[in-house]
């Protein structure tokens, strides 16, 4: 993901997963089911009737942050996607990118990039420096480790639920 000059803050984590690129894609492309593998997402539901494409959306309840609406802005079939959200805690806007790269017959590299801006002026900046920056880094690390476990073992963190789409 190319660095966006409008986003002041940047966080990136990469992990090697012992699975094919296709196997990684099979899990992450189920955009609305992030709660089945992401430890910080208690629940997620579809925001609209679009599926696996630009414009797909979901509503997530994130532990310690609240509820957020996320919308896909780029979709690269089999390779990755980008989504955006706004107004979560002190974050004003965030662009998140998931990218997969084949590194071997049964290995893939997943890179997750967060680019974001803050709100609340100096209070938001202070909160970022004291708490948010570290909390995001730790949470992202736990999230990609959980995703690796999900893909390599097939185990769901939470069971898949049959849910109605959000209104």
PDB file of C-alpha atoms in Angstrom:
ATOM      1  CA  UNK A   1       0.000   0.000   0.000  1.00  0.00           C
ATOM      2  CA  UNK A   2       1.328   3.373  -0.969  1.00  0.00           C
ATOM      3  CA  UNK A   3       1.577   5.909   1.863  1.00  0.00           C
ATOM      4  CA  UNK A   4      -1.281   8.418   1.728  1.00  0.00           C
ATOM      5  CA  UNK A   5       0.058  11.955   2.323  1.00  0.00           C
ATOM      6  CA  UNK A   6      -3.262  12.978   3.918  1.00  0.00           C
ATOM      7  CA  UNK A   7      -2.896  10.373   6.677  1.00  0.00           C
ATOM      8  CA  UNK A   8      -0.544  11.540   9.439  1.00  0.00           C
ATOM      9  CA  UNK A   9      -0.107   8.237  11.268  1.00  0.00           C
ATOM     10  CA  UNK A  10       1.022   4.897   9.861  1.00  0.00           C
ATOM     11  CA  UNK A  11       1.187   1.386  11.319  1.00  0.00           C
ATOM     12  CA  UNK A  12       2.104  -1.778   9.436  1.00  0.00           C
ATOM     13  CA  UNK A  13       2.490  -5.425  10.461  1.00  0.00           C
ATOM     14  CA  UNK A  14       3.503  -8.395   8.328  1.00  0.00           C
ATOM     15  CA  UNK A  15       3.234 -12.100   9.101  1.00  0.00           C
ATOM     16  CA  UNK A  16       4.133 -15.286   7.246  1.00  0.00           C
ATOM     17  CA  UNK A  17       1.274 -17.780   7.105  1.00  0.00           C
ATOM     18  CA  UNK A  18       1.830 -21.469   6.350  1.00  0.00           C
ATOM     19  CA  UNK A  19      -0.892 -21.657   3.716  1.00  0.00           C
ATOM     20  CA  UNK A  20      -1.394 -20.838   0.069  1.00  0.00           C
ATOM     21  CA  UNK A  21      -2.385 -17.368  -1.044  1.00  0.00           C
ATOM     22  CA  UNK A  22      -5.758 -18.835  -2.022  1.00  0.00           C
ATOM     23  CA  UNK A  23      -6.319 -20.227   1.484  1.00  0.00           C
ATOM     24  CA  UNK A  24      -5.514 -16.864   3.061  1.00  0.00           C
ATOM     25  CA  UNK A  25      -7.831 -15.113   0.599  1.00  0.00           C
ATOM     26  CA  UNK A  26     -10.650 -17.577   1.329  1.00  0.00           C
ATOM     27  CA  UNK A  27     -10.703 -16.360   4.939  1.00  0.00           C
ATOM     28  CA  UNK A  28     -10.045 -12.624   4.617  1.00  0.00           C
ATOM     29  CA  UNK A  29     -12.367 -12.162   1.627  1.00  0.00           C
ATOM     30  CA  UNK A  30     -15.299 -13.062   3.901  1.00  0.00           C
ATOM     31  CA  UNK A  31     -15.286  -9.397   4.924  1.00  0.00           C
ATOM     32  CA  UNK A  32     -18.452  -9.530   7.044  1.00  0.00           C
ATOM     33  CA  UNK A  33     -17.237 -12.503   9.117  1.00  0.00           C
ATOM     34  CA  UNK A  34     -14.211 -10.809  10.671  1.00  0.00           C
ATOM     35  CA  UNK A  35     -15.611 -11.566  14.150  1.00  0.00           C
ATOM     36  CA  UNK A  36     -14.921 -15.291  13.587  1.00  0.00           C
ATOM     37  CA  UNK A  37     -11.151 -14.703  13.786  1.00  0.00           C
ATOM     38  CA  UNK A  38     -10.379 -11.161  15.058  1.00  0.00           C
ATOM     39  CA  UNK A  39     -10.041 -11.102  18.873  1.00  0.00           C
ATOM     40  CA  UNK A  40     -11.072  -7.444  19.259  1.00  0.00           C
ATOM     41  CA  UNK A  41     -14.236  -7.734  17.129  1.00  0.00           C
ATOM     42  CA  UNK A  42     -17.104  -9.038  19.270  1.00  0.00           C
ATOM     43  CA  UNK A  43     -19.555  -9.039  16.389  1.00  0.00           C
ATOM     44  CA  UNK A  44     -19.873  -7.868  12.788  1.00  0.00           C
ATOM     45  CA  UNK A  45     -22.775  -7.737  10.333  1.00  0.00           C
ATOM     46  CA  UNK A  46     -23.267  -6.638   6.747  1.00  0.00           C
ATOM     47  CA  UNK A  47     -23.962  -2.952   6.270  1.00  0.00           C
ATOM     48  CA  UNK A  48     -25.467  -3.394   2.811  1.00  0.00           C
ATOM     49  CA  UNK A  49     -26.226  -6.027   0.166  1.00  0.00           C
ATOM     50  CA  UNK A  50     -22.880  -5.723  -1.649  1.00  0.00           C
ATOM     51  CA  UNK A  51     -20.607  -8.732  -1.255  1.00  0.00           C
ATOM     52  CA  UNK A  52     -16.871  -9.067  -1.846  1.00  0.00           C
ATOM     53  CA  UNK A  53     -16.584  -5.875  -3.875  1.00  0.00           C
ATOM     54  CA  UNK A  54     -15.980  -2.151  -3.685  1.00  0.00           C
ATOM     55  CA  UNK A  55     -18.827  -0.689  -1.662  1.00  0.00           C
ATOM     56  CA  UNK A  56     -19.240  -3.741   0.591  1.00  0.00           C
ATOM     57  CA  UNK A  57     -19.748  -2.627   4.150  1.00  0.00           C
ATOM     58  CA  UNK A  58     -19.888  -4.031   7.639  1.00  0.00           C
ATOM     59  CA  UNK A  59     -20.690  -2.816  11.125  1.00  0.00           C
ATOM     60  CA  UNK A  60     -18.258  -4.036  13.788  1.00  0.00           C
ATOM     61  CA  UNK A  61     -18.379  -3.837  17.552  1.00  0.00           C
ATOM     62  CA  UNK A  62     -14.765  -3.477  18.659  1.00  0.00           C
ATOM     63  CA  UNK A  63     -13.783  -4.115  22.282  1.00  0.00           C
ATOM     64  CA  UNK A  64     -12.517  -0.957  23.944  1.00  0.00           C
ATOM     65  CA  UNK A  65     -13.471   1.309  21.029  1.00  0.00           C
ATOM     66  CA  UNK A  66     -17.184   0.909  20.247  1.00  0.00           C
ATOM     67  CA  UNK A  67     -19.157   0.409  17.040  1.00  0.00           C
ATOM     68  CA  UNK A  68     -17.803   1.362  13.630  1.00  0.00           C
ATOM     69  CA  UNK A  69     -18.987   1.181  10.019  1.00  0.00           C
ATOM     70  CA  UNK A  70     -16.333   0.014   7.551  1.00  0.00           C
ATOM     71  CA  UNK A  71     -16.620   0.267   3.766  1.00  0.00           C
ATOM     72  CA  UNK A  72     -14.449  -1.414   1.100  1.00  0.00           C
ATOM     73  CA  UNK A  73     -12.823   1.140  -1.220  1.00  0.00           C
ATOM     74  CA  UNK A  74     -10.549  -1.215  -3.194  1.00  0.00           C
ATOM     75  CA  UNK A  75     -10.970  -4.913  -3.977  1.00  0.00           C
ATOM     76  CA  UNK A  76      -8.215  -6.921  -5.686  1.00  0.00           C
ATOM     77  CA  UNK A  77      -9.594 -10.436  -6.114  1.00  0.00           C
ATOM     78  CA  UNK A  78      -7.256 -13.018  -4.593  1.00  0.00           C
ATOM     79  CA  UNK A  79      -4.702 -10.389  -3.536  1.00  0.00           C
ATOM     80  CA  UNK A  80      -6.234  -8.027  -0.999  1.00  0.00           C
ATOM     81  CA  UNK A  81      -8.532  -5.136  -0.268  1.00  0.00           C
ATOM     82  CA  UNK A  82      -8.716  -1.744   1.383  1.00  0.00           C
ATOM     83  CA  UNK A  83     -11.453  -0.369   3.613  1.00  0.00           C
ATOM     84  CA  UNK A  84     -12.099   2.894   5.424  1.00  0.00           C
ATOM     85  CA  UNK A  85     -13.818   3.937   8.603  1.00  0.00           C
ATOM     86  CA  UNK A  86     -14.352   7.207  10.419  1.00  0.00           C
ATOM     87  CA  UNK A  87     -14.792   8.472  13.957  1.00  0.00           C
ATOM     88  CA  UNK A  88     -13.672   5.603  16.149  1.00  0.00           C
ATOM     89  CA  UNK A  89     -12.318   6.807  19.471  1.00  0.00           C
ATOM     90  CA  UNK A  90      -9.851   9.609  18.775  1.00  0.00           C
ATOM     91  CA  UNK A  91      -9.375   8.475  15.161  1.00  0.00           C
ATOM     92  CA  UNK A  92     -10.982  10.793  12.626  1.00  0.00           C
ATOM     93  CA  UNK A  93     -10.414   8.620   9.555  1.00  0.00           C
ATOM     94  CA  UNK A  94      -8.587   5.348   8.947  1.00  0.00           C
ATOM     95  CA  UNK A  95      -7.579   3.527   5.789  1.00  0.00           C
ATOM     96  CA  UNK A  96      -6.808  -0.160   6.344  1.00  0.00           C
ATOM     97  CA  UNK A  97      -5.222  -2.403   3.735  1.00  0.00           C
ATOM     98  CA  UNK A  98      -4.891  -6.221   3.732  1.00  0.00           C
ATOM     99  CA  UNK A  99      -2.441  -7.524   1.092  1.00  0.00           C
ATOM    100  CA  UNK A 100      -1.385 -11.127   0.411  1.00  0.00           C
ATOM    101  CA  UNK A 101       1.765 -12.219  -1.381  1.00  0.00           C
ATOM    102  CA  UNK A 102       2.875 -15.763  -2.223  1.00  0.00           C
ATOM    103  CA  UNK A 103       6.301 -16.561  -0.739  1.00  0.00           C
ATOM    104  CA  UNK A 104       6.447 -20.336  -1.244  1.00  0.00           C
ATOM    105  CA  UNK A 105       4.403 -23.372  -2.264  1.00  0.00           C
ATOM    106  CA  UNK A 106       2.533 -23.412   1.039  1.00  0.00           C
ATOM    107  CA  UNK A 107       3.451 -19.986   2.416  1.00  0.00           C
ATOM    108  CA  UNK A 108       2.031 -16.509   2.062  1.00  0.00           C
ATOM    109  CA  UNK A 109       2.931 -13.134   3.469  1.00  0.00           C
ATOM    110  CA  UNK A 110       0.080 -11.022   4.821  1.00  0.00           C
ATOM    111  CA  UNK A 111       0.674  -7.314   5.315  1.00  0.00           C
ATOM    112  CA  UNK A 112      -1.861  -5.172   7.154  1.00  0.00           C
ATOM    113  CA  UNK A 113      -1.441  -1.407   6.982  1.00  0.00           C
ATOM    114  CA  UNK A 114      -3.301   1.239   9.000  1.00  0.00           C
ATOM    115  CA  UNK A 115      -3.085   4.887   8.005  1.00  0.00           C
ATOM    116  CA  UNK A 116      -5.082   7.333  10.081  1.00  0.00           C
ATOM    117  CA  UNK A 117      -5.705  10.863  11.279  1.00  0.00           C
ATOM    118  CA  UNK A 118      -6.846  12.039  14.689  1.00  0.00           C
ATOM    119  CA  UNK A 119      -9.628  14.248  15.960  1.00  0.00           C
ATOM    120  CA  UNK A 120     -10.100  16.166  19.229  1.00  0.00           C
ATOM    121  CA  UNK A 121      -7.087  18.439  18.613  1.00  0.00           C
ATOM    122  CA  UNK A 122      -4.392  18.395  21.261  1.00  0.00           C
ATOM    123  CA  UNK A 123      -6.454  16.047  23.461  1.00  0.00           C
ATOM    124  CA  UNK A 124      -6.559  13.479  20.631  1.00  0.00           C
ATOM    125  CA  UNK A 125      -2.810  13.864  20.071  1.00  0.00           C
ATOM    126  CA  UNK A 126      -2.139  13.385  23.769  1.00  0.00           C
ATOM    127  CA  UNK A 127      -4.417  10.344  23.942  1.00  0.00           C
ATOM    128  CA  UNK A 128      -2.631   8.922  20.895  1.00  0.00           C
ATOM    129  CA  UNK A 129       0.814   9.418  22.416  1.00  0.00           C
ATOM    130  CA  UNK A 130      -0.137   8.019  25.826  1.00  0.00           C
ATOM    131  CA  UNK A 131      -2.437   5.120  24.914  1.00  0.00           C
ATOM    132  CA  UNK A 132      -3.725   4.700  21.374  1.00  0.00           C
ATOM    133  CA  UNK A 133      -0.468   4.226  19.448  1.00  0.00           C
ATOM    134  CA  UNK A 134       0.630   1.317  21.638  1.00  0.00           C
ATOM    135  CA  UNK A 135      -2.894  -0.136  21.904  1.00  0.00           C
ATOM    136  CA  UNK A 136      -3.234  -0.188  18.101  1.00  0.00           C
ATOM    137  CA  UNK A 137       0.176  -1.824  17.625  1.00  0.00           C
ATOM    138  CA  UNK A 138      -0.564  -4.532  20.205  1.00  0.00           C
ATOM    139  CA  UNK A 139      -4.097  -5.109  18.886  1.00  0.00           C
ATOM    140  CA  UNK A 140      -2.913  -5.374  15.282  1.00  0.00           C
ATOM    141  CA  UNK A 141      -0.239  -7.876  16.331  1.00  0.00           C
ATOM    142  CA  UNK A 142      -2.823 -10.006  18.151  1.00  0.00           C
ATOM    143  CA  UNK A 143      -5.201  -9.742  15.196  1.00  0.00           C
ATOM    144  CA  UNK A 144      -2.757 -11.009  12.578  1.00  0.00           C
ATOM    145  CA  UNK A 145      -1.567 -13.794  14.895  1.00  0.00           C
ATOM    146  CA  UNK A 146      -5.208 -14.853  15.380  1.00  0.00           C
ATOM    147  CA  UNK A 147      -5.762 -14.750  11.624  1.00  0.00           C
ATOM    148  CA  UNK A 148      -2.675 -16.917  11.084  1.00  0.00           C
ATOM    149  CA  UNK A 149      -4.026 -19.428  13.631  1.00  0.00           C
ATOM    150  CA  UNK A 150      -7.463 -19.401  11.973  1.00  0.00           C
ATOM    151  CA  UNK A 151      -6.010 -20.073   8.537  1.00  0.00           C
ATOM    152  CA  UNK A 152      -3.448 -22.683   9.595  1.00  0.00           C
ATOM    153  CA  UNK A 153      -5.748 -24.659  11.923  1.00  0.00           C
ATOM    154  CA  UNK A 154      -9.216 -23.924  10.555  1.00  0.00           C
ATOM    155  CA  UNK A 155     -10.447 -23.119  14.079  1.00  0.00           C
ATOM    156  CA  UNK A 156     -12.919 -20.272  14.469  1.00  0.00           C
ATOM    157  CA  UNK A 157     -12.452 -17.889  17.387  1.00  0.00           C
ATOM    158  CA  UNK A 158     -16.234 -17.440  17.481  1.00  0.00           C
ATOM    159  CA  UNK A 159     -18.840 -19.567  15.695  1.00  0.00           C
ATOM    160  CA  UNK A 160     -20.292 -18.335  12.429  1.00  0.00           C
ATOM    161  CA  UNK A 161     -23.751 -16.846  13.008  1.00  0.00           C
ATOM    162  CA  UNK A 162     -26.676 -16.575  10.650  1.00  0.00           C
ATOM    163  CA  UNK A 163     -27.532 -12.875  10.832  1.00  0.00           C
ATOM    164  CA  UNK A 164     -29.844 -10.520   9.041  1.00  0.00           C
ATOM    165  CA  UNK A 165     -28.225  -7.664   7.173  1.00  0.00           C
ATOM    166  CA  UNK A 166     -28.026  -4.320   8.914  1.00  0.00           C
ATOM    167  CA  UNK A 167     -30.681  -1.817   7.941  1.00  0.00           C
TER     168      UNK A 167
END
